[in-house]
XYZ file of N, CA and C in Angstrom:
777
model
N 49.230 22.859 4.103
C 48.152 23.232 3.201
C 47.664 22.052 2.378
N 47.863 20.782 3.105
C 47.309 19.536 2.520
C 47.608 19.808 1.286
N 49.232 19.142 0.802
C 49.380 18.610 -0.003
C 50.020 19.436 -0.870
N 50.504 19.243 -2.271
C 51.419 20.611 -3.214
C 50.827 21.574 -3.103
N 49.066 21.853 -3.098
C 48.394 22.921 -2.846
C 47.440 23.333 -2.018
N 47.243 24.709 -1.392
C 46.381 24.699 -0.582
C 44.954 24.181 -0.849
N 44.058 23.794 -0.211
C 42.637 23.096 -0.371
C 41.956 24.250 -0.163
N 42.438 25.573 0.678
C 41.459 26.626 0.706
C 42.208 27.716 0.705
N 41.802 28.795 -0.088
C 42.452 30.346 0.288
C 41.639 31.556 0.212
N 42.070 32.477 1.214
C 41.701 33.844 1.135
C 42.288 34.987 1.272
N 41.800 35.224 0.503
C 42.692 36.780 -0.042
C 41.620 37.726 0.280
N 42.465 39.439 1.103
C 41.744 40.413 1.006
C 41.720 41.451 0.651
N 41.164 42.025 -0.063
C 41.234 43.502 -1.105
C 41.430 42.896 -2.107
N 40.568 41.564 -3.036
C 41.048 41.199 -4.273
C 39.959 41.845 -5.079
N 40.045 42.664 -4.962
C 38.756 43.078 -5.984
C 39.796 43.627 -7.432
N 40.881 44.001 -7.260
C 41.543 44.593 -8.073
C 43.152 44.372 -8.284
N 44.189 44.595 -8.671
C 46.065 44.741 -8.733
C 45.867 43.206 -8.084
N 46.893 43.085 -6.652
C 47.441 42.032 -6.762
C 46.152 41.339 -6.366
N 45.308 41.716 -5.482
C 44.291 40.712 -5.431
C 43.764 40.265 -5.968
N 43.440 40.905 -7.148
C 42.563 40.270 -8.182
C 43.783 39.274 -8.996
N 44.841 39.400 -9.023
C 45.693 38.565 -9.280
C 46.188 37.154 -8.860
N 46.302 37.186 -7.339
C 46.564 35.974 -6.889
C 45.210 35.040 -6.815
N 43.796 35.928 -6.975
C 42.740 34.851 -7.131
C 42.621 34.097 -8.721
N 43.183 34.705 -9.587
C 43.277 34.315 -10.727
C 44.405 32.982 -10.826
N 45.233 33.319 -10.119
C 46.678 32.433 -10.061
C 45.879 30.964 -9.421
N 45.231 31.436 -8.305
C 44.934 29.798 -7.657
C 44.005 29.263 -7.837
N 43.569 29.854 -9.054
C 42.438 28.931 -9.478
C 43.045 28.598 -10.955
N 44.529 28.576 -11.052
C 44.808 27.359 -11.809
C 45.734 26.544 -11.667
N 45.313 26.141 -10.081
C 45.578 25.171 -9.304
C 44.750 24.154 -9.019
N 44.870 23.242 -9.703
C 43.479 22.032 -9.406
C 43.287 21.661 -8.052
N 44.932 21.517 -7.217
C 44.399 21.282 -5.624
C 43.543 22.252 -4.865
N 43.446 23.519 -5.560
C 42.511 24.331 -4.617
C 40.836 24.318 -5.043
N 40.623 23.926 -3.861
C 38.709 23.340 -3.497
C 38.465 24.864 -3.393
N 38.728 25.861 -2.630
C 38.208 27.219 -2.521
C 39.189 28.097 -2.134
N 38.173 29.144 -3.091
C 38.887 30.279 -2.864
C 38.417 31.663 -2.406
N 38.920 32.121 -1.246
C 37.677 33.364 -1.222
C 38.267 34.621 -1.550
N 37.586 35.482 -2.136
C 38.107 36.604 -2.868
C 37.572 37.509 -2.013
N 37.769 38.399 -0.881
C 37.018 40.198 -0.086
C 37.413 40.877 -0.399
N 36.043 41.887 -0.727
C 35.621 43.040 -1.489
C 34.771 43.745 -0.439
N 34.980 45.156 -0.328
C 34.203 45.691 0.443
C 32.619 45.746 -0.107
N 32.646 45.371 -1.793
C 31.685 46.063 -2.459
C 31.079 45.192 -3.679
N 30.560 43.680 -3.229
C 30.879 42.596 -4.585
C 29.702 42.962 -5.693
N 29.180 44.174 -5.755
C 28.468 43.943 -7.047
C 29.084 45.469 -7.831
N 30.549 46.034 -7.491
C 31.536 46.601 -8.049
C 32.836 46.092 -8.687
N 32.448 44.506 -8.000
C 33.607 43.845 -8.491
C 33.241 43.034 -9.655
N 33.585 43.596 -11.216
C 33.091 43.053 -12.176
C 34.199 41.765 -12.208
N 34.974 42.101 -12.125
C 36.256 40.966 -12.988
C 36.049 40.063 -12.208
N 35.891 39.929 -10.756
C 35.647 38.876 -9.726
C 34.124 37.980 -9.974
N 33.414 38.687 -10.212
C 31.959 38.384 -10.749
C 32.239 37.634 -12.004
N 32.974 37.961 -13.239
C 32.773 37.091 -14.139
C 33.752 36.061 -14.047
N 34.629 35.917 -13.026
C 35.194 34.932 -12.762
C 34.473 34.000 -12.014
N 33.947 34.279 -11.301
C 32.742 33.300 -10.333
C 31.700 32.847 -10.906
N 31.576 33.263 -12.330
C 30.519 32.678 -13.004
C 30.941 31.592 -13.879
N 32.150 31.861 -14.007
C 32.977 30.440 -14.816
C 34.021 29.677 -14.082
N 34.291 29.604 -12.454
C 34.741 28.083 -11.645
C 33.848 28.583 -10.137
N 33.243 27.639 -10.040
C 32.154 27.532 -8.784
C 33.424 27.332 -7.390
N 34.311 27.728 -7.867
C 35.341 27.186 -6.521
C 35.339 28.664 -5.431
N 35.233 29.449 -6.671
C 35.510 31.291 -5.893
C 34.488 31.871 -5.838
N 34.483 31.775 -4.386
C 33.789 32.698 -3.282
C 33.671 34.184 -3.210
N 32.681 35.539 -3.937
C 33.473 36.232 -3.208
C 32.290 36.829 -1.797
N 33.240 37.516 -1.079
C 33.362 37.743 -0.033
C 32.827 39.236 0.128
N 31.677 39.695 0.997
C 32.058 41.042 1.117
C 32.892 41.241 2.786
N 33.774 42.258 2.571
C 34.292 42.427 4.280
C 34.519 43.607 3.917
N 34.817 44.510 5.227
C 35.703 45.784 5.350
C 36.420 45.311 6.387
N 37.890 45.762 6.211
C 39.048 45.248 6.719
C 39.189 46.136 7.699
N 38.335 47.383 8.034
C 38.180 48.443 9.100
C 37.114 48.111 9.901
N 35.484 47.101 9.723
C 34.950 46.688 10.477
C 34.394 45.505 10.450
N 34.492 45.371 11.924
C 34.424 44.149 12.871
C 33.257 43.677 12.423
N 32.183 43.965 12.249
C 31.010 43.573 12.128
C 30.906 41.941 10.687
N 31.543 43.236 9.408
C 31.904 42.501 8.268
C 32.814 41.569 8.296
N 33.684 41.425 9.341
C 34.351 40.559 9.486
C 33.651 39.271 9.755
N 33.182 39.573 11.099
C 32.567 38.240 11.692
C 31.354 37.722 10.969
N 30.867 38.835 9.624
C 29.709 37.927 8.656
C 30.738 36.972 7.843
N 31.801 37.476 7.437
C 32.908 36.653 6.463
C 33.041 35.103 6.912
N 33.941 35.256 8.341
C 33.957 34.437 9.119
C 32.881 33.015 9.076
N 31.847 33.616 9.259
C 30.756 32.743 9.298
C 30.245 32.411 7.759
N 30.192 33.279 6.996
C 29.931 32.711 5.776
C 30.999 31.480 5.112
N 32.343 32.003 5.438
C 33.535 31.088 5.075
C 33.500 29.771 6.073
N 33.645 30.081 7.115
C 32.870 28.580 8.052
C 32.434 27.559 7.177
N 30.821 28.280 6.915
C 29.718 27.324 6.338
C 30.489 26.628 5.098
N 31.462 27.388 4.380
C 31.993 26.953 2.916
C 32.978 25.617 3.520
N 33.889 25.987 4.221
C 34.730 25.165 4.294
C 34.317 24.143 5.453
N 33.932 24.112 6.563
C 33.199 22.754 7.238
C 34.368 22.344 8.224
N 34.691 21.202 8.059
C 35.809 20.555 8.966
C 36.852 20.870 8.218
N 37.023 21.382 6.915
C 38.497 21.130 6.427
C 39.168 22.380 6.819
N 38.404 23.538 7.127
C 39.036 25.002 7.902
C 40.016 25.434 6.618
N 40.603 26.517 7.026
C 41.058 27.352 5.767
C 42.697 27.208 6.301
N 42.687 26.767 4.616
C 44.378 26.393 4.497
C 45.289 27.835 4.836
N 45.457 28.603 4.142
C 46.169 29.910 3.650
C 45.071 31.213 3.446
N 45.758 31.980 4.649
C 44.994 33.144 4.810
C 46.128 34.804 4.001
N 45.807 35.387 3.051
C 46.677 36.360 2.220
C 46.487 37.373 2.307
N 46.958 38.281 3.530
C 46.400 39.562 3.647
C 47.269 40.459 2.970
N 46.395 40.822 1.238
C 46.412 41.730 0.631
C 46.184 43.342 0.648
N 45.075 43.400 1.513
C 44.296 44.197 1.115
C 45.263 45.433 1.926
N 45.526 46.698 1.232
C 46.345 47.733 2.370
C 46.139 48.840 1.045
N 46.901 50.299 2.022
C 46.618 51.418 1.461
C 47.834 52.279 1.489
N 48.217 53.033 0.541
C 49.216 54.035 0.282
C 48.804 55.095 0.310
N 48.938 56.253 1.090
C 48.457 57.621 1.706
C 49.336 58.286 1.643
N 49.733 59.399 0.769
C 50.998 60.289 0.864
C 50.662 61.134 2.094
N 51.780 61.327 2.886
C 52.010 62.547 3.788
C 53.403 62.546 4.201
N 53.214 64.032 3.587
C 54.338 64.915 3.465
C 54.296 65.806 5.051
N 55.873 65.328 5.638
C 56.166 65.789 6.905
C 56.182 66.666 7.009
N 56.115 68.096 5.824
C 56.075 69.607 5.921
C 54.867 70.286 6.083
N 54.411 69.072 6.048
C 52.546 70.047 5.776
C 51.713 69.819 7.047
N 50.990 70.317 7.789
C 50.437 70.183 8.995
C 50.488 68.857 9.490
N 50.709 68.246 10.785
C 49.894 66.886 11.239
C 48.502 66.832 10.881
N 48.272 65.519 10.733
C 46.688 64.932 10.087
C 46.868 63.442 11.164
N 46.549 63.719 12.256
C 46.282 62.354 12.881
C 45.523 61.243 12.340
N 44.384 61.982 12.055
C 43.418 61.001 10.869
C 43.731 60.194 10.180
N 44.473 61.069 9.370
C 45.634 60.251 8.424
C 46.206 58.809 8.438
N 46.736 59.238 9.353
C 48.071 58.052 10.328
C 46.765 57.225 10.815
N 46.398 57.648 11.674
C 45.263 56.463 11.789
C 44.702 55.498 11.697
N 44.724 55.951 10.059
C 43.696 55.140 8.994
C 45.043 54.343 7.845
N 46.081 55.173 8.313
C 46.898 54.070 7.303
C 47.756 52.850 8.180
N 47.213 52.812 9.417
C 48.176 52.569 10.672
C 47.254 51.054 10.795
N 45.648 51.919 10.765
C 44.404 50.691 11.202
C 44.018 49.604 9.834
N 44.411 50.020 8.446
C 44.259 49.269 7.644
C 45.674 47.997 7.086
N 46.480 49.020 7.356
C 48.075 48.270 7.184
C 48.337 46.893 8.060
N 48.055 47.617 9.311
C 48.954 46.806 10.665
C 47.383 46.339 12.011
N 46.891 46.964 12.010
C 45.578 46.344 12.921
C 45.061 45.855 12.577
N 44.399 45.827 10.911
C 43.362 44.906 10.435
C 44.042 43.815 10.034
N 45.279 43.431 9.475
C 45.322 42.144 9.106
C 45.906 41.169 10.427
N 46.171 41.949 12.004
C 46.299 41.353 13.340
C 44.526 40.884 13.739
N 43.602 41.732 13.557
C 42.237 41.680 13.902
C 41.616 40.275 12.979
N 41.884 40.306 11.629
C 41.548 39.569 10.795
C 42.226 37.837 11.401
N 43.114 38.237 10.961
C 43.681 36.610 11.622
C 43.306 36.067 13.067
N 43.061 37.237 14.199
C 42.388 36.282 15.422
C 41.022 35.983 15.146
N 40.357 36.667 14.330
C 39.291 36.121 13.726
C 39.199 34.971 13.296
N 40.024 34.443 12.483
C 39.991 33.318 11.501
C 41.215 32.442 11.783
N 41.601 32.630 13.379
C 42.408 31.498 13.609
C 41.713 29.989 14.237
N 40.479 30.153 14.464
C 40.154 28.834 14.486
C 39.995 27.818 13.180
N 40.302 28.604 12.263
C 39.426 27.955 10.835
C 40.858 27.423 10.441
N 41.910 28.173 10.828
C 43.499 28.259 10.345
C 43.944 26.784 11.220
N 43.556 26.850 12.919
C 44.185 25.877 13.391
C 43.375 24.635 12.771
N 42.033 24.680 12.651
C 41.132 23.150 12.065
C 42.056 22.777 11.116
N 42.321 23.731 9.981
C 42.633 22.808 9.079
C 44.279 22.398 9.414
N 45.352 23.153 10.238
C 46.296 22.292 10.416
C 46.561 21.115 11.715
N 45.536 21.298 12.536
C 44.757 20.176 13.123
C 44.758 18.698 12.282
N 44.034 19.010 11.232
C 43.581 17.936 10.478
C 44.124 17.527 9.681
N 45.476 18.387 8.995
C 46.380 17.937 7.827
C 47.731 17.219 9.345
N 47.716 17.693 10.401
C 48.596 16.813 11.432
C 48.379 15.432 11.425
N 47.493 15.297 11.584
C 47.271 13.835 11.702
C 47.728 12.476 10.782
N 48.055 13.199 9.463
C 48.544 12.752 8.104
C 49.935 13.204 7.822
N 50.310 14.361 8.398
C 51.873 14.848 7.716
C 51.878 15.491 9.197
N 52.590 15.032 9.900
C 53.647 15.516 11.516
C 54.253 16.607 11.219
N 54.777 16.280 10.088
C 55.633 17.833 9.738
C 55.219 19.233 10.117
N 55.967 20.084 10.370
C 55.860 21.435 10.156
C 56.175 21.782 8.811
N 55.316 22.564 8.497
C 55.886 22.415 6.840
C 54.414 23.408 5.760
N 54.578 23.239 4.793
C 54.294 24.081 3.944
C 52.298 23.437 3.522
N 52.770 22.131 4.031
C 51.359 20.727 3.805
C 50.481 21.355 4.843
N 50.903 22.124 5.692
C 49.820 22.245 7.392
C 48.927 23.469 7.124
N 48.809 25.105 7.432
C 48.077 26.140 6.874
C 49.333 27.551 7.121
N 49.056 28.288 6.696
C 50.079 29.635 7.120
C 49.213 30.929 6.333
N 49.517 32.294 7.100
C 48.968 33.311 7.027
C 50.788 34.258 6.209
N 49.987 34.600 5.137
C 51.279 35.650 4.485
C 50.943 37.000 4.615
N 51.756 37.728 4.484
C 51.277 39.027 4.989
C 52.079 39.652 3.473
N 51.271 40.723 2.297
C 51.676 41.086 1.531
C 52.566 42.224 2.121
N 53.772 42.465 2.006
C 54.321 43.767 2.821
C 54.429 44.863 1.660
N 56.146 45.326 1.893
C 56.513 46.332 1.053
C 58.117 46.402 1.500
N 58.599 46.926 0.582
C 60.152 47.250 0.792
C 60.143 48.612 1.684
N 58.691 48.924 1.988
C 59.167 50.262 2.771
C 58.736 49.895 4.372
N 58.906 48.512 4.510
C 58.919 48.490 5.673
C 59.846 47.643 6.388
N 61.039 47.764 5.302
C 62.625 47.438 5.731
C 63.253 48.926 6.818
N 63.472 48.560 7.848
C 64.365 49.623 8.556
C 66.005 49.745 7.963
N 66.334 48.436 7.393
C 67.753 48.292 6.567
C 67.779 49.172 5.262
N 66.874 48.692 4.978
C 66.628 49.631 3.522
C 66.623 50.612 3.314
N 66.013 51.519 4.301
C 65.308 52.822 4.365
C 66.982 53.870 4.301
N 67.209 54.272 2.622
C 67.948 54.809 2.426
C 67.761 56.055 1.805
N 66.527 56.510 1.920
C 65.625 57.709 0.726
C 64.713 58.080 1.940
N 64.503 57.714 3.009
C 63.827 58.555 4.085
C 62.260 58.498 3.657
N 61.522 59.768 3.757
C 60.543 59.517 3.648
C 59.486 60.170 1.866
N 60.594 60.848 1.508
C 60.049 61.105 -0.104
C 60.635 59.517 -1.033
N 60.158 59.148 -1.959
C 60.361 58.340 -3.099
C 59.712 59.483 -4.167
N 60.354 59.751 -4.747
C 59.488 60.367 -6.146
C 58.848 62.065 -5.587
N 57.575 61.898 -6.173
C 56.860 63.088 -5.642
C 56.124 62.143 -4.403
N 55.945 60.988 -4.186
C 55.365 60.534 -2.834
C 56.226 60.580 -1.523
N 55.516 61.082 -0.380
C 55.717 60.743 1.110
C 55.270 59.678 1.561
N 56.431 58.410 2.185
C 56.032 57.482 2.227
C 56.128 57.210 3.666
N 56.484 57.999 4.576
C 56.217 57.817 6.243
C 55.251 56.865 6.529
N 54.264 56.903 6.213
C 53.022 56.454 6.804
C 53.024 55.173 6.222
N 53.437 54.778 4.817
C 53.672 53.408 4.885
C 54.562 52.740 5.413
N 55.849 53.434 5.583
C 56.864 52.996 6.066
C 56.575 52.599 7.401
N 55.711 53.164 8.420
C 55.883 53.397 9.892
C 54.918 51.893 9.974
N 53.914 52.077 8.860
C 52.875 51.009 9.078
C 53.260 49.426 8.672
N 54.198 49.589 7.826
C 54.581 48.482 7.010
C 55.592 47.917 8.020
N 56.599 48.341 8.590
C 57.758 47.928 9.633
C 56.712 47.272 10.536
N 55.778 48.309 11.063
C 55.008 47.346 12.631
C 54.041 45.979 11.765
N 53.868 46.130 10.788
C 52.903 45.334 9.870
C 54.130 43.493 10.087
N 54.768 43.740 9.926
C 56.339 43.388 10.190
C 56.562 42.605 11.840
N 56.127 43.579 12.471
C 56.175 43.152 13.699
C 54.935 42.321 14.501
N 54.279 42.741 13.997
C 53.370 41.633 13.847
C 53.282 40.246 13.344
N 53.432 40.150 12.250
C 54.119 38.840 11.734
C 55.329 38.303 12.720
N 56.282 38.616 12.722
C 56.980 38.218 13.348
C 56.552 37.782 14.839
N 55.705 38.101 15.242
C 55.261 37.908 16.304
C 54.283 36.580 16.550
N 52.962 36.842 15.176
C 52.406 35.349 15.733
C 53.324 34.349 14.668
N 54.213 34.639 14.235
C 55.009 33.298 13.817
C 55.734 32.580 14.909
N 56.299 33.380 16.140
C 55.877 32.277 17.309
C 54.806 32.138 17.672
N 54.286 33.033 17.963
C 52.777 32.561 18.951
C 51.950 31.137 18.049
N 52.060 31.260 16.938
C 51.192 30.363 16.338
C 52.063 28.984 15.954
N 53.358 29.211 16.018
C 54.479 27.862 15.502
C 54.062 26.754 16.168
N 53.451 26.789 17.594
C 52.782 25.225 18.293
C 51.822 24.694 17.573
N 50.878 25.745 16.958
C 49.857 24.913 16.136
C 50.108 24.698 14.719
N 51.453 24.845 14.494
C 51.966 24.435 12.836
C 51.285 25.571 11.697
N 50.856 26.806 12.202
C 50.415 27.727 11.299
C 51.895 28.620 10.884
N 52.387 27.965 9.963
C 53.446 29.079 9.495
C 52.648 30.837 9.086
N 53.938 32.032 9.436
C 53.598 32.894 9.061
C 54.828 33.794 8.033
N 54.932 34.364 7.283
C 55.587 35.034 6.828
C 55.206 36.490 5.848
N 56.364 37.306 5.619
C 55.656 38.086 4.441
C 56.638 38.414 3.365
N 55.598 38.318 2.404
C 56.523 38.986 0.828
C 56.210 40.177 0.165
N 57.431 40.280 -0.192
C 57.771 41.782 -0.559
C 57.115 41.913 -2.501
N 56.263 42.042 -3.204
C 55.934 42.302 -4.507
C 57.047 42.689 -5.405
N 57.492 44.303 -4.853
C 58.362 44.693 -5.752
C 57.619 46.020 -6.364
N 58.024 46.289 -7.591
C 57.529 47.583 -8.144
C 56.799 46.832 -9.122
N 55.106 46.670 -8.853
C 54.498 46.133 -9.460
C 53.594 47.321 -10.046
N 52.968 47.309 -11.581
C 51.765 47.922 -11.983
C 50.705 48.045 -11.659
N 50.291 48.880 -10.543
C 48.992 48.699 -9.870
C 48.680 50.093 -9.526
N 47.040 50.385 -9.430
C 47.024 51.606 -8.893
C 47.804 52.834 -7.950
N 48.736 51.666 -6.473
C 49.658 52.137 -6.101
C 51.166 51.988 -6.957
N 51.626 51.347 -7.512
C 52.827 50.962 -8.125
C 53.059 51.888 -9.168
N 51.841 52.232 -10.217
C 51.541 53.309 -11.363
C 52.070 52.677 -12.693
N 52.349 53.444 -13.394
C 52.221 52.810 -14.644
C 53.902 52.539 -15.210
N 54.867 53.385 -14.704
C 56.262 53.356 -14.427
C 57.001 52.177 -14.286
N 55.868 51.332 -12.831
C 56.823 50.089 -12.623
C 57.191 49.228 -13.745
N 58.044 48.027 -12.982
C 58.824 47.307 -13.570
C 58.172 45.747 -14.021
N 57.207 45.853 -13.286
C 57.090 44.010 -13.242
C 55.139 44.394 -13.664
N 54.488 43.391 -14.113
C 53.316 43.532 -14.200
C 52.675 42.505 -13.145
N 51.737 42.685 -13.038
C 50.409 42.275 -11.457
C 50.668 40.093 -11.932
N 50.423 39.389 -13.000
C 50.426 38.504 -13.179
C 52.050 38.026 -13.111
N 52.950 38.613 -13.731
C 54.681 38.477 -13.214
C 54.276 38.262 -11.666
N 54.227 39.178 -10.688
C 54.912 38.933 -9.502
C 53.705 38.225 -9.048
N 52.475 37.850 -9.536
C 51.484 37.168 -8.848
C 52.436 35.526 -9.213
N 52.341 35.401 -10.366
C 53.160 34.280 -10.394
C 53.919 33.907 -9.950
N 55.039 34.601 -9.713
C 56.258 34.522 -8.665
C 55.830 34.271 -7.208
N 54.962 35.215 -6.705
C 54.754 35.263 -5.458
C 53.946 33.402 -5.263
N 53.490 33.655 -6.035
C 52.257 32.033 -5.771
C 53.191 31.012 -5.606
N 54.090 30.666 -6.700
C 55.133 29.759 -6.706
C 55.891 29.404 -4.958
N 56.685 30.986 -4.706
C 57.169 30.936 -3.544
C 56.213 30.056 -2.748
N 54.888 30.756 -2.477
C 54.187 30.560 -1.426
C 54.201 28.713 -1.129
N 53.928 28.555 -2.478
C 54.266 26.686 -2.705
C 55.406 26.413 -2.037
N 56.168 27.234 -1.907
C 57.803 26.158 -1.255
C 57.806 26.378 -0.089
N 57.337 27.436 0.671
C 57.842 27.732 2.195
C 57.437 26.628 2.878
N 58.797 26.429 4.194
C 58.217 25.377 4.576
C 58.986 26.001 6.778
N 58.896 25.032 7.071
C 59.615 25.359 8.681
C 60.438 26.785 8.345
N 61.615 26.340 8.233
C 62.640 27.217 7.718
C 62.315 28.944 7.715
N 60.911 29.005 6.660
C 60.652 30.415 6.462
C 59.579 31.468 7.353
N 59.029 30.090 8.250
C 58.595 31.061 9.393
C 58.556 32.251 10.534
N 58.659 33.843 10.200
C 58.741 34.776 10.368
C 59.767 35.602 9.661
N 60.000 35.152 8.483
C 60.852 35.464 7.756
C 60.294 36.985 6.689
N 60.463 37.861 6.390
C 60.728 38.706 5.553
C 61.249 38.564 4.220
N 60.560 37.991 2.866
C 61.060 37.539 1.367
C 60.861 38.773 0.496
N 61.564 38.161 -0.089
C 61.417 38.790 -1.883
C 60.333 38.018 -2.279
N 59.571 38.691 -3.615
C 58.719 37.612 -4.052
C 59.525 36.546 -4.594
N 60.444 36.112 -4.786
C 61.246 34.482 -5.344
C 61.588 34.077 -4.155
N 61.342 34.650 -2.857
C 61.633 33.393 -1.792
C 63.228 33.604 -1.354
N 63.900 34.800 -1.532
C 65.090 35.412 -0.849
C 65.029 36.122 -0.171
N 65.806 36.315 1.017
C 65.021 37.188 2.393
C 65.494 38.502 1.934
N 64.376 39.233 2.282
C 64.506 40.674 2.427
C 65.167 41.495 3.589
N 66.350 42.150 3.669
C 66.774 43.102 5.300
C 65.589 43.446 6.164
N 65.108 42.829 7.105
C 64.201 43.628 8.248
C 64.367 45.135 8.228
């Protein structure tokens, strides 16, 4: 990611919780030249808006992480931003928590839609934007050989409910049914793990971190940690990974989580 910090990042679903968090975090990072923030909806996104009016570095973005179309405008709009230097660190935030409760009718729909936003869109998203991913570790090769943390890598925000080790409470937590994240979050999982080889020849590290019980629309008001705590934490980590943590499963401090 050329250098202590990435030169480019994008985050998706930052319109709000952690997204709107980690765009706040890396833009007080002087090494980062850009940052792109996707929103399905950028003239709903106030906090992102008045942030873009005070550092010209953040981009935002409209996409839907369900269609293709918005994708490939992103794509091309982010292109034009970044040029030859291609995008350091790609942060797929953006996901959804859907209670369903195994007693109550099947809802295929359901599953579907928590299956296609969790685990297909951030696989769809990244073959999208793996040419922009390999340019820029293309171009930081030539300067640092290394495999390493200096080249580009794709993180995948997960969840502790998509530990199969973990899974000691089944599918209620609380008054929520968490099947559907669980089922989505494990393959979300398997995915990662997957192009962290496929992509290890072109020096694109991949990994994912686990938040924690953060304060956020899904997290509620209960949790433990607030959106800037684990944004901080998480950002830090993201700074250290290097060979080593490629397809790895973390905590946000960078300790592996049970698959």
């Amino acid at each position: 990611m050329a250098g202590a910090h990435p030169e480019s990042v994008m985050i998706t679903g930052a319109g709000r919780g952690l997204g709107l968090g980690f765009v706040r975090e890396f833009l007080k990072l002087p090494g980062v030249q850009h940052c792109f923030a996707t929103v399905r909806d950028k003239s709903r996104a106030t906090e992102l808006n008045a942030l873009a009016s005070s550092d010209d570095r953040l981009t935002i973005v409209e996409m839907d992480v369900q269609k293709d179309d918005t994708i490939a405008r992103a794509f091309d709009q982010i292109k034009t931003c970044v040029g030859d230097g291609g995008l350091s660190l790609l942060i797929h935030n953006a996901g959804v928590l859907i209670n369903y409760p195994i007693e109550e009718p099947s809802d295929r729909g359901r599953l579907h839609e928590i299956l296609d936003i969790n685990t297909v869109a951030p696989l769809v998203i990244t073959q999208k934007f793996l040419p922009l991913l390999r340019c820029a570790a293309d171009r930081v090769k030539k300067h640092n050989p290394s495999f390493s943390r200096a080249r580009s890598a794709v993180i995948f925000i997960n969840s502790a409910t998509g530990s199969l080790a973990d899974n000691k409470m089944g599918s209620r937590i609380g008054e929520f049914h968490t099947i559907g994240s669980r089922m989505s979050k494990a393959a979300q999982n398997q995915v990662m793990r997957t192009l962290a080889v496929d992509l290890r020849p072109d020096g694109i590290l991949c990994c994912s971190l686990v938040p924690g019980w953060v304060k956020t629309d899904m997290g509620g008001d209960d949790a433990t940690t607030t959106v800037e705590e684990a944004c901080t934490e998480m950002v830090a980590t993201m700074l250290k990974i290097d060979e080593s943590h490629t397809g790895a499963y973390l905590r946000r401090n960078g300790e592996q989580f049970p698959f």
